[in-house]
Coordinates of C-alpha atoms in Angstrom, one line a residue:
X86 CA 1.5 -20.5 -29.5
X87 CA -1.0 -22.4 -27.4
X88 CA -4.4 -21.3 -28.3
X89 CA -5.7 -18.9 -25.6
X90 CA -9.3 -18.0 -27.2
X91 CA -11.6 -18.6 -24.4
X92 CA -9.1 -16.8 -22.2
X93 CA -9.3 -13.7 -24.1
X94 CA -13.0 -14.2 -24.8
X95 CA -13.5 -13.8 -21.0
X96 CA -11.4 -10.8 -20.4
X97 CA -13.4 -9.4 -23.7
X98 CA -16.4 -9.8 -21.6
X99 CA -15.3 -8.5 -19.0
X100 CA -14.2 -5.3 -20.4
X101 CA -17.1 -4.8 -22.2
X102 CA -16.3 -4.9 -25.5
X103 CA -18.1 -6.7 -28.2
X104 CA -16.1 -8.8 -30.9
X105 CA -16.4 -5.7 -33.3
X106 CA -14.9 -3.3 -30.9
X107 CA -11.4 -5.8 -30.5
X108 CA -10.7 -6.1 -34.0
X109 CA -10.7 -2.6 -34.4
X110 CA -8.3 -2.6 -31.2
X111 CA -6.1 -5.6 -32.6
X112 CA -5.8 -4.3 -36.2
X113 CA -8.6 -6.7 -37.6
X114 CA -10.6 -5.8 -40.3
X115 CA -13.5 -7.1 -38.9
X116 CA -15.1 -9.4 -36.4
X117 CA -14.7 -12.8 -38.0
X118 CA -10.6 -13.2 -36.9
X119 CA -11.5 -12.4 -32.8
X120 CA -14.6 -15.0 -33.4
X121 CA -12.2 -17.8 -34.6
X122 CA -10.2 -16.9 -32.2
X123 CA -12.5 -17.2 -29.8
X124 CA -14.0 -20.8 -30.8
X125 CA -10.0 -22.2 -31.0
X126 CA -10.2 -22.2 -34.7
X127 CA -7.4 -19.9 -35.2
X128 CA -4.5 -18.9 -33.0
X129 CA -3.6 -15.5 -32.3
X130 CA -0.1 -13.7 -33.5
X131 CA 2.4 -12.9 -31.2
X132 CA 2.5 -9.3 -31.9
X133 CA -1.3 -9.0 -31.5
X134 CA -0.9 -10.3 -28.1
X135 CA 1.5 -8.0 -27.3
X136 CA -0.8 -5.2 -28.7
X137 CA -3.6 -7.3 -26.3
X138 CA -1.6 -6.7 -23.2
X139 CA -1.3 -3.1 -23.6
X140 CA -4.5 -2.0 -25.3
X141 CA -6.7 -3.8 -22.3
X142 CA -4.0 -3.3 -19.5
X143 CA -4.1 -7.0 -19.4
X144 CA -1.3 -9.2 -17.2
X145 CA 0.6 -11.6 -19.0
X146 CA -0.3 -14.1 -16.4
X147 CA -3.8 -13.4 -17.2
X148 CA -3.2 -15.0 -20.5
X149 CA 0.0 -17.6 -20.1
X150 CA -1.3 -19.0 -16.4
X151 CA 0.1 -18.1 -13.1
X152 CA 3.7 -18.3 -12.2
X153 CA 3.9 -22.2 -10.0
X154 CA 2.7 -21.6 -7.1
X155 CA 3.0 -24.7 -4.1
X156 CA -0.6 -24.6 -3.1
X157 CA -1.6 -25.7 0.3
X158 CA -4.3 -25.7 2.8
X159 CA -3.5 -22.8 4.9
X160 CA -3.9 -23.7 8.8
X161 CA -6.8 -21.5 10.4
X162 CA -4.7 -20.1 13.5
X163 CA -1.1 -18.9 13.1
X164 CA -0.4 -18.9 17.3
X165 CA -3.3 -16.0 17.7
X166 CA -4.1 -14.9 14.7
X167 CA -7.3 -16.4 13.6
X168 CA -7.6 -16.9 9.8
X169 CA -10.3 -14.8 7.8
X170 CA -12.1 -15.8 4.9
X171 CA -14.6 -12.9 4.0
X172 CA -18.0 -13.6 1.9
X173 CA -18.1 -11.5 -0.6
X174 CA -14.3 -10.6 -0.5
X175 CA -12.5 -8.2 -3.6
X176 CA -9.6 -10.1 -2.4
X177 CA -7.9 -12.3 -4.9
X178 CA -4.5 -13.4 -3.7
X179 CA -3.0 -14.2 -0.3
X180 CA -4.0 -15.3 3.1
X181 CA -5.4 -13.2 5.8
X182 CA -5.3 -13.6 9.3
X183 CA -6.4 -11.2 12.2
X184 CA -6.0 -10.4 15.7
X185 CA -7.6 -8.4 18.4
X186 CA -4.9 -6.3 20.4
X187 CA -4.9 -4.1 23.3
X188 CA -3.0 -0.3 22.4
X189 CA -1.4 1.5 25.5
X190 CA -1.9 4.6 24.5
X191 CA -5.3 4.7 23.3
X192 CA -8.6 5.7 24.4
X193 CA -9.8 3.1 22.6
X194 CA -8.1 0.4 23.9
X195 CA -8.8 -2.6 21.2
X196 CA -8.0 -2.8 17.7
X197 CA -7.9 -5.2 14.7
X198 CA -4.6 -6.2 13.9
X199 CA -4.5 -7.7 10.0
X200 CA -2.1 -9.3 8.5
X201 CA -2.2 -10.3 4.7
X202 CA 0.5 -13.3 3.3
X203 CA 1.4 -13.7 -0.1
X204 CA 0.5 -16.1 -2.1
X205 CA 3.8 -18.0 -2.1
X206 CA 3.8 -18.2 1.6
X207 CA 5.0 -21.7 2.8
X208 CA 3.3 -22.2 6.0
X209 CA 6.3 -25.3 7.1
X210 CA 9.3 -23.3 5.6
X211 CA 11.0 -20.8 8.1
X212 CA 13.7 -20.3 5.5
X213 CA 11.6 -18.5 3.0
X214 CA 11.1 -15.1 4.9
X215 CA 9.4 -12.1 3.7
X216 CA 10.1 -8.3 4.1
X217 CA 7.6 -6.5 6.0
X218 CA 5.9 -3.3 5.9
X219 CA 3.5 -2.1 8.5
X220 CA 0.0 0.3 7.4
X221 CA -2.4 2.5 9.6
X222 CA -5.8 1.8 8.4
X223 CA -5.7 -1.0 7.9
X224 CA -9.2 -2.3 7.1
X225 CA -8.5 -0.8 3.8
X226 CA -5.6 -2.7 2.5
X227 CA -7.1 -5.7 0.7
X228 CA -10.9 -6.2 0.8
X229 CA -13.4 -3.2 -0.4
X230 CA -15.3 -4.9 2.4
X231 CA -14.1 -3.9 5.3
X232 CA -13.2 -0.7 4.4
X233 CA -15.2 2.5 4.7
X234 CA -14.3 4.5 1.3
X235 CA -12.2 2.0 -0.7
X236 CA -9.2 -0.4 -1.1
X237 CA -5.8 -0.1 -1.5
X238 CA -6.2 -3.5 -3.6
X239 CA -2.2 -4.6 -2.1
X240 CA -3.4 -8.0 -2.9
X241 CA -3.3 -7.4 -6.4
X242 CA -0.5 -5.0 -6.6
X243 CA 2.1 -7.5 -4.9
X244 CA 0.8 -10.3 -6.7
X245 CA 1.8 -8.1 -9.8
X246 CA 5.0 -7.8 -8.5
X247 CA 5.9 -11.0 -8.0
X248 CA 5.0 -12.0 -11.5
X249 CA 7.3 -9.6 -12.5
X250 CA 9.6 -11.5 -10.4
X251 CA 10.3 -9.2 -7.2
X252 CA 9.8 -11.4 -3.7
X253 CA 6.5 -11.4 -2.0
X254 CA 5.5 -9.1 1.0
X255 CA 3.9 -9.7 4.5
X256 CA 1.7 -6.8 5.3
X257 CA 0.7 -5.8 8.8
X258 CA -2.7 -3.4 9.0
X259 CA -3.7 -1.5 12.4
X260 CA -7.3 -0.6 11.9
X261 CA -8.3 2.9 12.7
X262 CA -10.2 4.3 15.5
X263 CA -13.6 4.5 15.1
X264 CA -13.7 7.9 16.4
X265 CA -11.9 10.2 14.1
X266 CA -10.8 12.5 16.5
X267 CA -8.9 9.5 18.0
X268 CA -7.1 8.4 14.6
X269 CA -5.9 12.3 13.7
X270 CA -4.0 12.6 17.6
X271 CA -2.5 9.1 16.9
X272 CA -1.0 9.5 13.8
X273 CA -0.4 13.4 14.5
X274 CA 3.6 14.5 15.0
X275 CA 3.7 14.8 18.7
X276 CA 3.6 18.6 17.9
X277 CA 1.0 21.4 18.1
X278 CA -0.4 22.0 14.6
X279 CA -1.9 24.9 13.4
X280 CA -4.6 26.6 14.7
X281 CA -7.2 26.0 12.0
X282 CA -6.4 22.6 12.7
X283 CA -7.4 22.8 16.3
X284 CA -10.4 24.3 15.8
X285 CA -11.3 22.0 12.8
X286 CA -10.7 19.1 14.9
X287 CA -12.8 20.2 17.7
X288 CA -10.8 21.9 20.1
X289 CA -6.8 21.6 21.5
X290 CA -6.0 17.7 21.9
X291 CA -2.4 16.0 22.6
X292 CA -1.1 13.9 19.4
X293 CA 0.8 10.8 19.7
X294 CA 2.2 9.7 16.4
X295 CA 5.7 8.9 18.9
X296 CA 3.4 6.9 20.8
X297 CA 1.8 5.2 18.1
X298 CA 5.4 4.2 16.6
X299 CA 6.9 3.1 19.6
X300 CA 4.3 0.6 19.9
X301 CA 4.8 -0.7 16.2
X302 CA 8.5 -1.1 16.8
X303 CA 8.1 -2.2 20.5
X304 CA 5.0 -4.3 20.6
X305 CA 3.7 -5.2 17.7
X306 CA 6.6 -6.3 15.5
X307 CA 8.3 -8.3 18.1
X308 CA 5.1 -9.8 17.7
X309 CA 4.9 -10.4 13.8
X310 CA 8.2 -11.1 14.0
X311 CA 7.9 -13.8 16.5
X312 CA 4.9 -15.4 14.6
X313 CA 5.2 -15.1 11.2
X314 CA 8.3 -16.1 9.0
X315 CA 10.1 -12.6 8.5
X316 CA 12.8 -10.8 7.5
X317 CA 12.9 -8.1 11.1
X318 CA 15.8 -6.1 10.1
X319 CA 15.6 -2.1 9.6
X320 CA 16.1 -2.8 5.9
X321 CA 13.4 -4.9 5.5
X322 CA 10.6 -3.5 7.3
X323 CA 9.1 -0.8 5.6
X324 CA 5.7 1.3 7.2
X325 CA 3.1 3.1 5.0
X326 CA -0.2 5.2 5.3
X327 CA -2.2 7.9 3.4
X328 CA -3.1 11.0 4.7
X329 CA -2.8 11.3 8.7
X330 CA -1.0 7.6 7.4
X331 CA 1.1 9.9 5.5
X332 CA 2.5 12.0 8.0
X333 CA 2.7 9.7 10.2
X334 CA 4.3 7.2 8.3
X335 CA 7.0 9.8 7.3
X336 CA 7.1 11.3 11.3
X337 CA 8.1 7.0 11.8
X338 CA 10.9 7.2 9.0
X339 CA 12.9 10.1 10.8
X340 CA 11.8 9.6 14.4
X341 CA 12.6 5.4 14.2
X342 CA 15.4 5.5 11.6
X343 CA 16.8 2.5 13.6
X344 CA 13.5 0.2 12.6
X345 CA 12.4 1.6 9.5
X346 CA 14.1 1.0 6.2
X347 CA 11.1 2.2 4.1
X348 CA 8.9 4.4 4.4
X349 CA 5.7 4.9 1.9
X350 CA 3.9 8.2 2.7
X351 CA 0.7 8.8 0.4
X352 CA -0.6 12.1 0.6
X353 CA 0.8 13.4 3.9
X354 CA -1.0 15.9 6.1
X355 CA 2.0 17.9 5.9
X356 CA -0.7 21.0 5.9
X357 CA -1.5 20.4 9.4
X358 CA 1.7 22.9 10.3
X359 CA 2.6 25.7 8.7
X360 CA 5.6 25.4 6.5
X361 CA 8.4 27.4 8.6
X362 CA 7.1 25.1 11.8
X363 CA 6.9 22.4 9.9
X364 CA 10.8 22.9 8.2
X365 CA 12.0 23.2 12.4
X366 CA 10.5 20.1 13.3
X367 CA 12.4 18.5 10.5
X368 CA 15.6 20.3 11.9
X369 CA 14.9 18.4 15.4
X370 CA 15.7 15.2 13.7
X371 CA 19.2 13.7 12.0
X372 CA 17.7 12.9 8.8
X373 CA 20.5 12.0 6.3
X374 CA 21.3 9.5 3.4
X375 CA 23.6 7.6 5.3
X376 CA 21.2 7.1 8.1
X377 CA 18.0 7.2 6.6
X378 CA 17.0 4.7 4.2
X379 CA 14.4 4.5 1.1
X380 CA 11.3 6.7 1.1
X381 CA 8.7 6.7 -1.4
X382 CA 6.2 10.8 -1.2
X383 CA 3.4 10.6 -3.7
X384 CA 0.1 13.6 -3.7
X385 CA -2.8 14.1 -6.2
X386 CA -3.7 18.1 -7.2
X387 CA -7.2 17.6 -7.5
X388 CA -10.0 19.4 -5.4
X389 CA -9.1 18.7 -1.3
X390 CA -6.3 16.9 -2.4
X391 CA -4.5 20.1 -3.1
X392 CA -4.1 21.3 0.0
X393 CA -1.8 18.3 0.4
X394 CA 0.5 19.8 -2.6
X395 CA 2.4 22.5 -1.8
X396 CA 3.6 21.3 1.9
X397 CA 4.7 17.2 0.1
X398 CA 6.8 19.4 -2.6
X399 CA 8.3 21.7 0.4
X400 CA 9.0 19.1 2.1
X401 CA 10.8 16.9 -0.8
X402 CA 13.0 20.0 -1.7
X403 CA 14.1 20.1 2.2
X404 CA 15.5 16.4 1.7
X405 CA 17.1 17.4 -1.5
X406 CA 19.0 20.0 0.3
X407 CA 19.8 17.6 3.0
X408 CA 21.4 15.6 0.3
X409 CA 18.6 12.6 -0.6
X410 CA 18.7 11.9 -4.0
X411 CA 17.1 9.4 -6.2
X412 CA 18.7 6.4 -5.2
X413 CA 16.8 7.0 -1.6
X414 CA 13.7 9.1 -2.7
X415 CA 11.2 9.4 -4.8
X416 CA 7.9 11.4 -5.3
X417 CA 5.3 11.0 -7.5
X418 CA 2.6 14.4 -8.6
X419 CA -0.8 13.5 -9.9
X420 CA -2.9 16.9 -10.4
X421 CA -5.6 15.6 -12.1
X422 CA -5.9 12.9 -8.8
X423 CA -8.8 13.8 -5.6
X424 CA -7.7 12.4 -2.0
X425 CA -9.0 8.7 -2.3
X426 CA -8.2 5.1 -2.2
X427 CA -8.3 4.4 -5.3
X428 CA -5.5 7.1 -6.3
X429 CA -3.5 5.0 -3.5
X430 CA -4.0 1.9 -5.2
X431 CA -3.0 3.3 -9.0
X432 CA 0.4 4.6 -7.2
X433 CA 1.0 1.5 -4.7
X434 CA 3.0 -0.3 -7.3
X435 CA 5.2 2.2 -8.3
X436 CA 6.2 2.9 -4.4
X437 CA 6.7 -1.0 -3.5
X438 CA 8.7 -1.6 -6.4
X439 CA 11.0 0.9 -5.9
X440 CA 11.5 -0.5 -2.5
X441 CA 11.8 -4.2 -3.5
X442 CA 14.4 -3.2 -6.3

């Protein structure tokens, strides 16, 4: 094997561990072996790489190199989206380019449209074509710097993915409202929730989550579609959101069937209706295997995040009894998880890969 001391010197380092506290992890009796190591005076065994990988949660990229990528200068407009280079960024992989766009529908009439390549992207090849899946909030989707609580770190997570050797993803992030009030009656079901939820929200207000989905399908990805190199069938172009995103990224999957494939709903404000409301909403709609396609329900237990609980689970066992099973859905329970980003980010792979497979 190729010696890859100063590599795992680094990652050492930057998992804070001292040359003692690896040998014990790798079996050694003592420091000297990881020291050697180290310097390139002695290689490491196969099987103590393998125990490497799993003891630090370490990529096997991180240690063998990157899978060939074509590297190129990316251009710094794609039609009008400008490119963005942010300094400091926590984003590692990819090209990001962003837009301003006017919404129809909102009281806040301009928004940041984001839209994150892969890595492999090939700005002068048409015929490689990505899937595509569309988030609400989507300052936090790559860079801890634009966002206001965290990152969903997608970045990483696809570039994961593709080492593993699924296909890259093109995803497309509609910043919030600044108001808050604005962002819960735009990703709300066009239906009156609960009264607690009125009065915690400041009073009766008229929710657009239809709205907000027609101009996704409508507007927007006519747009992506027309600029970017994508694959723009139903099958293909997934949508995805946490919390009000949750909802409303599952209200999309039944209420658009014809333009969503995929849908990734973290969290869901299922809550905001009380369950026997909620279950006739779901009756309103034709949701069925054979018209539906892949979605991907995950919730934490922990602190405000279980409130969340008991309506995703309710609403899992209606699509079991309307004949979903594993093949098309999925959910994933965390109890010891609290309603964040970074519980998002731990669970993003797991939902993207059972869409790309």
């Amino acid at each position: 094997m190729n010696n890859i001391g100063h590599i795992i010197k680094r990652i050492r380092k930057e998992k804070g561990l001292t040359q003692e506290e690896l040998a014990k992890l790798l079996g050694y009796a003592d420091k000297s072996m990881i020291s050697h190591i180290e310097k390139g005076d002695s290689d490491i065994a196969i099987e103590k790489v393998e125990l490497l990988i799993k003891k630090l949660e370490v990529e096997p990229n991180e240690l063998f190199g990157e899978k060939h990528i074509n590297h190129q200068s990316a251009p710094s407009h794609i039609g009008d989206f400008k490119r963005y280079i942010g300094i400091p960024t926590t984003m590692k992989y990819g090209y990001y380019y962003q837009k301003m766009v006017k919404l129809p529908f909102s009281e806040e009439p301009e928004r940041m449209v984001r839209v994150w390549l892969p890595e492999d992207y090939e700005f002068n090849n048409p015929d490689k074509r990505y899937k595509v899946i569309y988030f609400s909030d989507g300052q936090n989707l790559v860079d801890r710097y634009l966002s206001a609580y965290g990152e969903w770190e997608l970045d990483k997570t696809i570039h994961k993915l593709m080492n593993e050797g699924l296909s890259g993803v093109i995803l497309v992030g509609l910043d919030c409202p600044k108001e808050p009030l604005e962002r819960t009656k735009e990703l709300c079901p066009p239906y009156s929730p609960r009264q607690e939820v009125f009065k915690r929200e400041g009073g009766h207000f008229r929710p657009y989550a239809n709205m907000y989905a027609d101009y996704i399908v409508n507007e927007l990805k006519p747009l992506i579609d027309k600029i970017f190199f994508t694959l723009g069938d139903r099958d293909n172009t997934g949508i995805g959101g946490s919390s009000m995103g949750g909802i409303m990224s599952f209200f999309a999957y039944i209420y658009r069937p014809d333009a969503f494939g995929f849908s990734l709903s973290f969290s869901p404000a299922f809550f905001f209706y009380k369950k026997n409301d909620w279950l006739e909403i779901l009756d309103k709609y034709d949701i069925n295997p054979n018209k539906n396609g892949k979605l991907f329900l995950y919730c934490g237990g922990k602190d405000f995040e279980s409130i969340f609980l008991k309506p995703t689970l309710n609403t899992y066992e209606y699509l079991e009894k309307r004949g979903f099973d594993n093949s098309q859905l999925a959910l994933i329970v965390d109890t010891n998880e609290i309603h964040h980003e970074g519980a998002w980010a731990k669970y993003a792979p797991d939902a993207l890969r059972y869409w790309l497979k």
